[in-house]
Amino acid sequence: MAQLAGFKESGMRKIADRMGYTAPMIKQADKDTKPQIICKAKKYNQIYVSACGNVSPCCWLDVEWMPPQQPSRMDYMKKINKFPNLYSESLKEIFDSNFFKEIEDTWNITPLRECSRQCGSFDKLGAQFEN
């Protein structure tokens, strides 16, 4: 019986082995699939400015108000770690700092948690059929 690369000892692997499936027929069902980000703020050319002057692509990324141990804030701090604010810098300075590009760059690697939750589209079933 063919060995299925990438499968862990799971119920899916046992079933596939019993049925004689080969690796090209099934692709790593246990694999995590990252979402495709379709950012609504980018699509509509919008930014978010809070009453306190915080600037972000959308309200979901105004994470400064979140508790320090909240997973979305911790993820943001690890990947971006910036809180642009109109009281400390101009909008032009914020745009010139590549702040928005840094956020967008995460989409192709490991998207920010809030980007995935709010603007991500998942297709876990489709990942099985990729070549």
Tab-separated table of N, CA and C in Angstrom:
chain	number	residue	atom	x	y	z
A	1	MET	N	0.836	-1.169	0.000
A	1	MET	CA	0.000	0.000	0.000
A	1	MET	C	0.889	1.243	0.000
A	2	ALA	N	0.516	2.243	-0.734
A	2	ALA	CA	1.330	3.460	-0.872
A	2	ALA	C	1.351	4.248	0.429
A	3	GLN	N	2.504	4.816	0.730
A	3	GLN	CA	2.663	5.674	1.910
A	3	GLN	C	2.157	7.062	1.561
A	4	LEU	N	1.379	7.685	2.414
A	4	LEU	CA	0.850	9.017	2.154
A	4	LEU	C	1.705	10.039	2.876
A	5	ALA	N	2.503	10.787	2.130
A	5	ALA	CA	3.377	11.805	2.710
A	5	ALA	C	2.554	12.908	3.350
A	6	GLY	N	2.979	13.341	4.530
A	6	GLY	CA	2.331	14.471	5.177
A	6	GLY	C	1.173	14.111	6.091
A	7	PHE	N	0.646	12.894	6.011
A	7	PHE	CA	-0.458	12.513	6.883
A	7	PHE	C	0.095	12.061	8.218
A	8	LYS	N	-0.539	12.488	9.289
A	8	LYS	CA	-0.196	12.015	10.616
A	8	LYS	C	-0.984	10.733	10.861
A	9	GLU	N	-0.659	10.055	11.925
A	9	GLU	CA	-1.443	8.873	12.290
A	9	GLU	C	-2.814	9.351	12.741
A	10	SER	N	-3.689	9.493	11.829
A	10	SER	CA	-5.037	9.970	12.135
A	10	SER	C	-6.047	9.037	11.515
A	11	GLY	N	-7.291	9.249	11.874
A	11	GLY	CA	-8.351	8.455	11.281
A	11	GLY	C	-8.387	8.588	9.773
A	12	MET	N	-8.110	9.789	9.258
A	12	MET	CA	-8.119	10.023	7.810
A	12	MET	C	-7.042	9.183	7.122
A	13	ARG	N	-5.861	9.110	7.750
A	13	ARG	CA	-4.771	8.333	7.154
A	13	ARG	C	-5.129	6.855	7.144
A	14	LYS	N	-5.686	6.354	8.239
A	14	LYS	CA	-6.039	4.941	8.319
A	14	LYS	C	-7.060	4.569	7.246
A	15	ILE	N	-8.047	5.456	7.059
A	15	ILE	CA	-9.054	5.214	6.024
A	15	ILE	C	-8.409	5.241	4.641
A	16	ALA	N	-7.551	6.233	4.391
A	16	ALA	CA	-6.889	6.345	3.091
A	16	ALA	C	-6.022	5.123	2.816
A	17	ASP	N	-5.289	4.652	3.831
A	17	ASP	CA	-4.451	3.458	3.656
A	17	ASP	C	-5.295	2.234	3.326
A	18	ARG	N	-6.400	2.071	4.053
A	18	ARG	CA	-7.278	0.917	3.806
A	18	ARG	C	-7.859	0.938	2.399
A	19	MET	N	-8.133	2.129	1.893
A	19	MET	CA	-8.747	2.258	0.571
A	19	MET	C	-7.711	2.259	-0.547
A	20	GLY	N	-6.412	2.332	-0.185
A	20	GLY	CA	-5.368	2.265	-1.198
A	20	GLY	C	-5.098	3.570	-1.918
A	21	TYR	N	-5.473	4.707	-1.314
A	21	TYR	CA	-5.200	5.990	-1.948
A	21	TYR	C	-3.708	6.266	-1.985
A	22	THR	N	-3.280	6.961	-3.006
A	22	THR	CA	-1.878	7.354	-3.115
A	22	THR	C	-1.757	8.852	-2.890
A	23	ALA	N	-0.538	9.322	-2.629
A	23	ALA	CA	-0.292	10.732	-2.303
A	23	ALA	C	-0.859	11.709	-3.317
A	24	PRO	N	-0.731	11.490	-4.636
A	24	PRO	CA	-1.286	12.480	-5.567
A	24	PRO	C	-2.806	12.601	-5.501
A	25	MET	N	-3.467	11.567	-5.012
A	25	MET	CA	-4.923	11.600	-4.982
A	25	MET	C	-5.468	12.420	-3.815
A	26	ILE	N	-4.734	12.450	-2.723
A	26	ILE	CA	-5.160	13.204	-1.540
A	26	ILE	C	-3.982	14.035	-1.084
A	27	LYS	N	-4.214	15.274	-0.783
A	27	LYS	CA	-3.133	16.140	-0.307
A	27	LYS	C	-3.340	16.496	1.145
A	28	GLN	N	-2.459	16.093	1.983
A	28	GLN	CA	-2.306	16.454	3.384
A	28	GLN	C	-3.550	17.062	4.020
A	29	ALA	N	-4.481	16.232	4.386
A	29	ALA	CA	-5.733	16.713	4.976
A	29	ALA	C	-5.532	17.391	6.323
A	30	ASP	N	-4.446	17.072	7.017
A	30	ASP	CA	-4.201	17.658	8.334
A	30	ASP	C	-3.542	19.026	8.250
A	31	LYS	N	-3.205	19.489	7.064
A	31	LYS	CA	-2.477	20.749	6.873
A	31	LYS	C	-3.359	21.948	7.219
A	32	ASP	N	-2.773	22.926	7.904
A	32	ASP	CA	-3.473	24.179	8.149
A	32	ASP	C	-3.420	25.006	6.875
A	33	THR	N	-4.499	25.663	6.555
A	33	THR	CA	-4.571	26.479	5.356
A	33	THR	C	-4.694	27.931	5.760
A	34	LYS	N	-3.799	28.767	5.247
A	34	LYS	CA	-3.891	30.188	5.574
A	34	LYS	C	-4.975	30.822	4.703
A	35	PRO	N	-5.632	31.829	5.227
A	35	PRO	CA	-6.717	32.453	4.465
A	35	PRO	C	-6.188	33.385	3.383
A	36	GLN	N	-6.986	33.584	2.384
A	36	GLN	CA	-6.711	34.631	1.404
A	36	GLN	C	-7.347	35.893	1.972
A	37	ILE	N	-6.551	36.958	2.084
A	37	ILE	CA	-7.066	38.204	2.647
A	37	ILE	C	-7.588	39.096	1.527
A	38	ILE	N	-8.837	39.467	1.640
A	38	ILE	CA	-9.445	40.433	0.724
A	38	ILE	C	-9.849	41.615	1.603
A	39	CYS	N	-8.919	42.538	1.764
A	39	CYS	CA	-9.081	43.660	2.689
A	39	CYS	C	-10.145	44.635	2.178
A	40	LYS	N	-11.168	44.806	2.977
A	40	LYS	CA	-12.256	45.715	2.595
A	40	LYS	C	-11.796	47.168	2.618
A	41	ALA	N	-10.934	47.528	3.579
A	41	ALA	CA	-10.435	48.906	3.648
A	41	ALA	C	-9.618	49.236	2.397
A	42	LYS	N	-8.799	48.304	1.952
A	42	LYS	CA	-8.002	48.525	0.741
A	42	LYS	C	-8.912	48.573	-0.493
A	43	LYS	N	-9.855	47.649	-0.539
A	43	LYS	CA	-10.768	47.580	-1.683
A	43	LYS	C	-11.513	48.902	-1.890
A	44	TYR	N	-11.915	49.545	-0.784
A	44	TYR	CA	-12.690	50.789	-0.875
A	44	TYR	C	-11.858	52.040	-0.590
A	45	ASN	N	-10.518	51.880	-0.545
A	45	ASN	CA	-9.604	53.011	-0.305
A	45	ASN	C	-9.998	53.816	0.937
A	46	GLN	N	-10.138	53.105	2.050
A	46	GLN	CA	-10.530	53.756	3.290
A	46	GLN	C	-9.481	53.527	4.370
A	47	ILE	N	-9.417	54.434	5.319
A	47	ILE	CA	-8.620	54.233	6.518
A	47	ILE	C	-9.499	54.548	7.715
A	48	TYR	N	-9.046	54.116	8.864
A	48	TYR	CA	-9.786	54.349	10.098
A	48	TYR	C	-8.989	55.313	10.960
A	49	VAL	N	-9.662	56.338	11.484
A	49	VAL	CA	-9.058	57.263	12.443
A	49	VAL	C	-9.978	57.287	13.655
A	50	SER	N	-9.431	56.884	14.803
A	50	SER	CA	-10.255	56.840	16.022
A	50	SER	C	-10.404	58.239	16.610
A	51	ALA	N	-11.286	58.368	17.556
A	51	ALA	CA	-11.495	59.647	18.246
A	51	ALA	C	-10.232	60.077	18.992
A	52	CYS	N	-9.384	59.124	19.334
A	52	CYS	CA	-8.118	59.418	20.042
A	52	CYS	C	-6.974	59.712	19.070
A	53	GLY	N	-7.247	59.663	17.753
A	53	GLY	CA	-6.218	59.952	16.761
A	53	GLY	C	-5.479	58.739	16.232
A	54	ASN	N	-5.809	57.535	16.720
A	54	ASN	CA	-5.156	56.328	16.202
A	54	ASN	C	-5.533	56.119	14.740
A	55	VAL	N	-4.547	55.735	13.937
A	55	VAL	CA	-4.760	55.502	12.511
A	55	VAL	C	-4.470	54.040	12.209
A	56	SER	N	-5.375	53.399	11.484
A	56	SER	CA	-5.181	52.012	11.047
A	56	SER	C	-6.017	51.793	9.791
A	57	PRO	N	-5.798	50.687	9.106
A	57	PRO	CA	-6.615	50.437	7.913
A	57	PRO	C	-8.105	50.334	8.231
A	58	CYS	N	-8.415	49.752	9.399
A	58	CYS	CA	-9.821	49.585	9.779
A	58	CYS	C	-9.929	49.574	11.298
A	59	CYS	N	-11.134	49.604	11.802
A	59	CYS	CA	-11.329	49.636	13.253
A	59	CYS	C	-10.829	48.366	13.938
A	60	TRP	N	-10.826	47.240	13.242
A	60	TRP	CA	-10.391	45.980	13.840
A	60	TRP	C	-8.897	45.994	14.180
A	61	LEU	N	-8.121	46.842	13.506
A	61	LEU	CA	-6.683	46.911	13.777
A	61	LEU	C	-6.323	48.064	14.706
A	62	ASP	N	-7.316	48.725	15.263
A	62	ASP	CA	-7.055	49.717	16.306
A	62	ASP	C	-6.977	48.929	17.614
A	63	VAL	N	-5.878	48.194	17.772
A	63	VAL	CA	-5.766	47.235	18.876
A	63	VAL	C	-5.240	47.847	20.167
A	64	GLU	N	-4.900	49.129	20.156
A	64	GLU	CA	-4.336	49.745	21.352
A	64	GLU	C	-5.279	49.655	22.554
A	65	TRP	N	-6.573	49.672	22.314
A	65	TRP	CA	-7.557	49.632	23.389
A	65	TRP	C	-7.757	48.222	23.948
A	66	MET	N	-7.254	47.188	23.252
A	66	MET	CA	-7.451	45.802	23.690
A	66	MET	C	-6.580	45.472	24.900
A	67	PRO	N	-7.020	44.556	25.740
A	67	PRO	CA	-6.192	44.126	26.873
A	67	PRO	C	-4.847	43.575	26.376
A	68	PRO	N	-3.765	43.800	27.123
A	68	PRO	CA	-2.427	43.389	26.688
A	68	PRO	C	-2.285	41.910	26.342
A	69	GLN	N	-3.014	41.030	27.007
A	69	GLN	CA	-2.868	39.600	26.756
A	69	GLN	C	-3.878	39.049	25.748
A	70	GLN	N	-4.665	39.904	25.151
A	70	GLN	CA	-5.638	39.463	24.157
A	70	GLN	C	-4.873	38.947	22.932
A	71	PRO	N	-5.204	37.765	22.386
A	71	PRO	CA	-4.429	37.173	21.289
A	71	PRO	C	-4.252	38.059	20.056
A	72	SER	N	-5.276	38.809	19.673
A	72	SER	CA	-5.145	39.678	18.492
A	72	SER	C	-4.137	40.790	18.741
A	73	ARG	N	-4.126	41.334	19.942
A	73	ARG	CA	-3.158	42.390	20.264
A	73	ARG	C	-1.740	41.817	20.316
A	74	MET	N	-1.575	40.658	20.913
A	74	MET	CA	-0.251	40.042	21.002
A	74	MET	C	0.298	39.729	19.608
A	75	ASP	N	-0.564	39.238	18.732
A	75	ASP	CA	-0.168	38.957	17.356
A	75	ASP	C	0.257	40.241	16.647
A	76	TYR	N	-0.519	41.308	16.810
A	76	TYR	CA	-0.216	42.602	16.203
A	76	TYR	C	1.117	43.137	16.725
A	77	MET	N	1.327	43.058	18.036
A	77	MET	CA	2.560	43.570	18.641
A	77	MET	C	3.778	42.806	18.124
A	78	LYS	N	3.629	41.511	17.953
A	78	LYS	CA	4.735	40.679	17.469
A	78	LYS	C	5.098	41.025	16.019
A	79	LYS	N	4.097	41.267	15.184
A	79	LYS	CA	4.337	41.465	13.752
A	79	LYS	C	4.492	42.924	13.339
A	80	ILE	N	3.772	43.846	13.963
A	80	ILE	CA	3.762	45.251	13.527
A	80	ILE	C	4.359	46.166	14.597
A	81	ASN	N	3.826	46.115	15.803
A	81	ASN	CA	4.329	46.874	16.955
A	81	ASN	C	4.406	48.380	16.707
A	82	LYS	N	3.405	48.938	16.058
A	82	LYS	CA	3.305	50.384	15.841
A	82	LYS	C	1.872	50.820	16.100
A	83	PHE	N	1.730	52.004	16.692
A	83	PHE	CA	0.418	52.600	16.900
A	83	PHE	C	0.448	54.020	16.344
A	84	PRO	N	0.340	54.185	15.023
A	84	PRO	CA	0.357	55.542	14.465
A	84	PRO	C	-0.772	56.387	15.049
A	85	ASN	N	-0.438	57.628	15.343
A	85	ASN	CA	-1.416	58.511	15.961
A	85	ASN	C	-1.242	59.921	15.408
A	86	LEU	N	-2.335	60.555	15.036
A	86	LEU	CA	-2.287	61.889	14.440
A	86	LEU	C	-1.841	62.973	15.419
A	87	TYR	N	-1.845	62.665	16.707
A	87	TYR	CA	-1.354	63.647	17.677
A	87	TYR	C	0.179	63.658	17.737
A	88	SER	N	0.813	62.620	17.218
A	88	SER	CA	2.277	62.563	17.263
A	88	SER	C	2.937	62.601	15.883
A	89	GLU	N	2.161	62.376	14.824
A	89	GLU	CA	2.703	62.434	13.461
A	89	GLU	C	1.596	62.756	12.472
A	90	SER	N	1.989	63.298	11.326
A	90	SER	CA	0.993	63.655	10.313
A	90	SER	C	0.575	62.421	9.520
A	91	LEU	N	-0.542	62.537	8.836
A	91	LEU	CA	-1.011	61.447	7.985
A	91	LEU	C	0.025	61.124	6.912
A	92	LYS	N	0.665	62.150	6.365
A	92	LYS	CA	1.709	61.933	5.362
A	92	LYS	C	2.865	61.126	5.957
A	93	GLU	N	3.281	61.458	7.174
A	93	GLU	CA	4.367	60.717	7.827
A	93	GLU	C	3.970	59.255	8.060
A	94	ILE	N	2.716	59.030	8.414
A	94	ILE	CA	2.231	57.660	8.619
A	94	ILE	C	2.269	56.884	7.308
A	95	PHE	N	1.781	57.497	6.229
A	95	PHE	CA	1.829	56.828	4.925
A	95	PHE	C	3.266	56.595	4.475
A	96	ASP	N	4.140	57.571	4.671
A	96	ASP	CA	5.545	57.442	4.263
A	96	ASP	C	6.303	56.406	5.085
A	97	SER	N	5.805	56.054	6.260
A	97	SER	CA	6.492	55.090	7.135
A	97	SER	C	6.294	53.630	6.700
A	98	ASN	N	5.498	53.407	5.688
A	98	ASN	CA	5.181	52.058	5.196
A	98	ASN	C	4.373	51.225	6.195
A	99	PHE	N	3.716	51.872	7.115
A	99	PHE	CA	2.888	51.178	8.097
A	99	PHE	C	1.850	50.285	7.417
A	100	PHE	N	1.141	50.820	6.439
A	100	PHE	CA	0.089	50.052	5.764
A	100	PHE	C	0.687	48.901	4.948
A	101	LYS	N	1.845	49.127	4.347
A	101	LYS	CA	2.514	48.071	3.581
A	101	LYS	C	2.972	46.934	4.492
A	102	GLU	N	3.441	47.264	5.682
A	102	GLU	CA	3.860	46.226	6.637
A	102	GLU	C	2.688	45.308	6.982
A	103	ILE	N	1.529	45.888	7.150
A	103	ILE	CA	0.340	45.078	7.430
A	103	ILE	C	0.017	44.204	6.224
A	104	GLU	N	0.001	44.801	5.050
A	104	GLU	CA	-0.308	44.050	3.827
A	104	GLU	C	0.710	42.938	3.577
A	105	ASP	N	1.970	43.181	3.887
A	105	ASP	CA	3.009	42.164	3.681
A	105	ASP	C	2.761	40.906	4.507
A	106	THR	N	2.086	41.027	5.646
A	106	THR	CA	1.808	39.833	6.463
A	106	THR	C	0.816	38.901	5.777
A	107	TRP	N	0.007	39.418	4.875
A	107	TRP	CA	-1.040	38.615	4.240
A	107	TRP	C	-0.482	37.435	3.457
A	108	ASN	N	0.717	37.569	2.904
A	108	ASN	CA	1.297	36.492	2.098
A	108	ASN	C	2.114	35.503	2.913
A	109	ILE	N	2.367	35.828	4.179
A	109	ILE	CA	3.168	34.944	5.029
A	109	ILE	C	2.246	34.341	6.083
A	110	THR	N	2.057	35.058	7.149
A	110	THR	CA	1.100	34.687	8.197
A	110	THR	C	0.307	35.943	8.516
A	111	PRO	N	-0.906	36.048	7.997
A	111	PRO	CA	-1.693	37.269	8.189
A	111	PRO	C	-1.932	37.580	9.660
A	112	LEU	N	-2.102	38.859	9.940
A	112	LEU	CA	-2.503	39.256	11.282
A	112	LEU	C	-3.787	38.522	11.641
A	113	ARG	N	-3.913	38.184	12.889
A	113	ARG	CA	-5.079	37.446	13.374
A	113	ARG	C	-6.391	38.149	13.012
A	114	GLU	N	-6.447	39.465	13.233
A	114	GLU	CA	-7.686	40.198	12.923
A	114	GLU	C	-7.932	40.279	11.426
A	115	CYS	N	-6.880	40.396	10.620
A	115	CYS	CA	-7.063	40.395	9.160
A	115	CYS	C	-7.678	39.060	8.727
A	116	SER	N	-7.172	37.970	9.284
A	116	SER	CA	-7.706	36.644	8.961
A	116	SER	C	-9.160	36.511	9.389
A	117	ARG	N	-9.457	36.987	10.586
A	117	ARG	CA	-10.814	36.847	11.126
A	117	ARG	C	-11.824	37.715	10.391
A	118	GLN	N	-11.436	38.929	10.040
A	118	GLN	CA	-12.401	39.884	9.488
A	118	GLN	C	-12.447	39.895	7.958
A	119	CYS	N	-11.323	39.643	7.308
A	119	CYS	CA	-11.265	39.756	5.837
A	119	CYS	C	-10.709	38.510	5.160
A	120	GLY	N	-10.554	37.439	5.905
A	120	GLY	CA	-9.985	36.226	5.330
A	120	GLY	C	-11.041	35.295	4.794
A	121	SER	N	-10.696	34.620	3.713
A	121	SER	CA	-11.580	33.589	3.190
A	121	SER	C	-10.805	32.281	3.216
A	122	PHE	N	-11.374	31.279	3.863
A	122	PHE	CA	-10.735	29.990	4.030
A	122	PHE	C	-11.324	28.983	3.055
A	123	ASP	N	-10.466	28.122	2.542
A	123	ASP	CA	-10.919	27.048	1.669
A	123	ASP	C	-10.144	25.791	2.045
A	124	LYS	N	-10.440	25.243	3.225
A	124	LYS	CA	-9.696	24.075	3.697
A	124	LYS	C	-9.911	22.873	2.767
A	125	LEU	N	-11.080	22.701	2.237
A	125	LEU	CA	-11.322	21.580	1.354
A	125	LEU	C	-10.514	21.715	0.072
A	126	GLY	N	-10.443	22.930	-0.483
A	126	GLY	CA	-9.704	23.157	-1.729
A	126	GLY	C	-8.227	22.853	-1.608
A	127	ALA	N	-7.637	23.002	-0.411
A	127	ALA	CA	-6.214	22.740	-0.215
A	127	ALA	C	-5.878	21.276	-0.484
A	128	GLN	N	-6.826	20.380	-0.332
A	128	GLN	CA	-6.578	18.963	-0.585
A	128	GLN	C	-6.302	18.689	-2.059
A	129	PHE	N	-6.807	19.544	-2.931
A	129	PHE	CA	-6.746	19.271	-4.343
A	129	PHE	C	-5.693	20.086	-5.088
A	130	GLU	N	-4.906	20.882	-4.343
A	130	GLU	CA	-3.846	21.669	-4.973
A	130	GLU	C	-2.731	20.743	-5.426
A	131	ASN	N	-2.078	21.117	-6.490
A	131	ASN	CA	-0.931	20.321	-6.984
A	131	ASN	C	0.338	20.742	-6.315
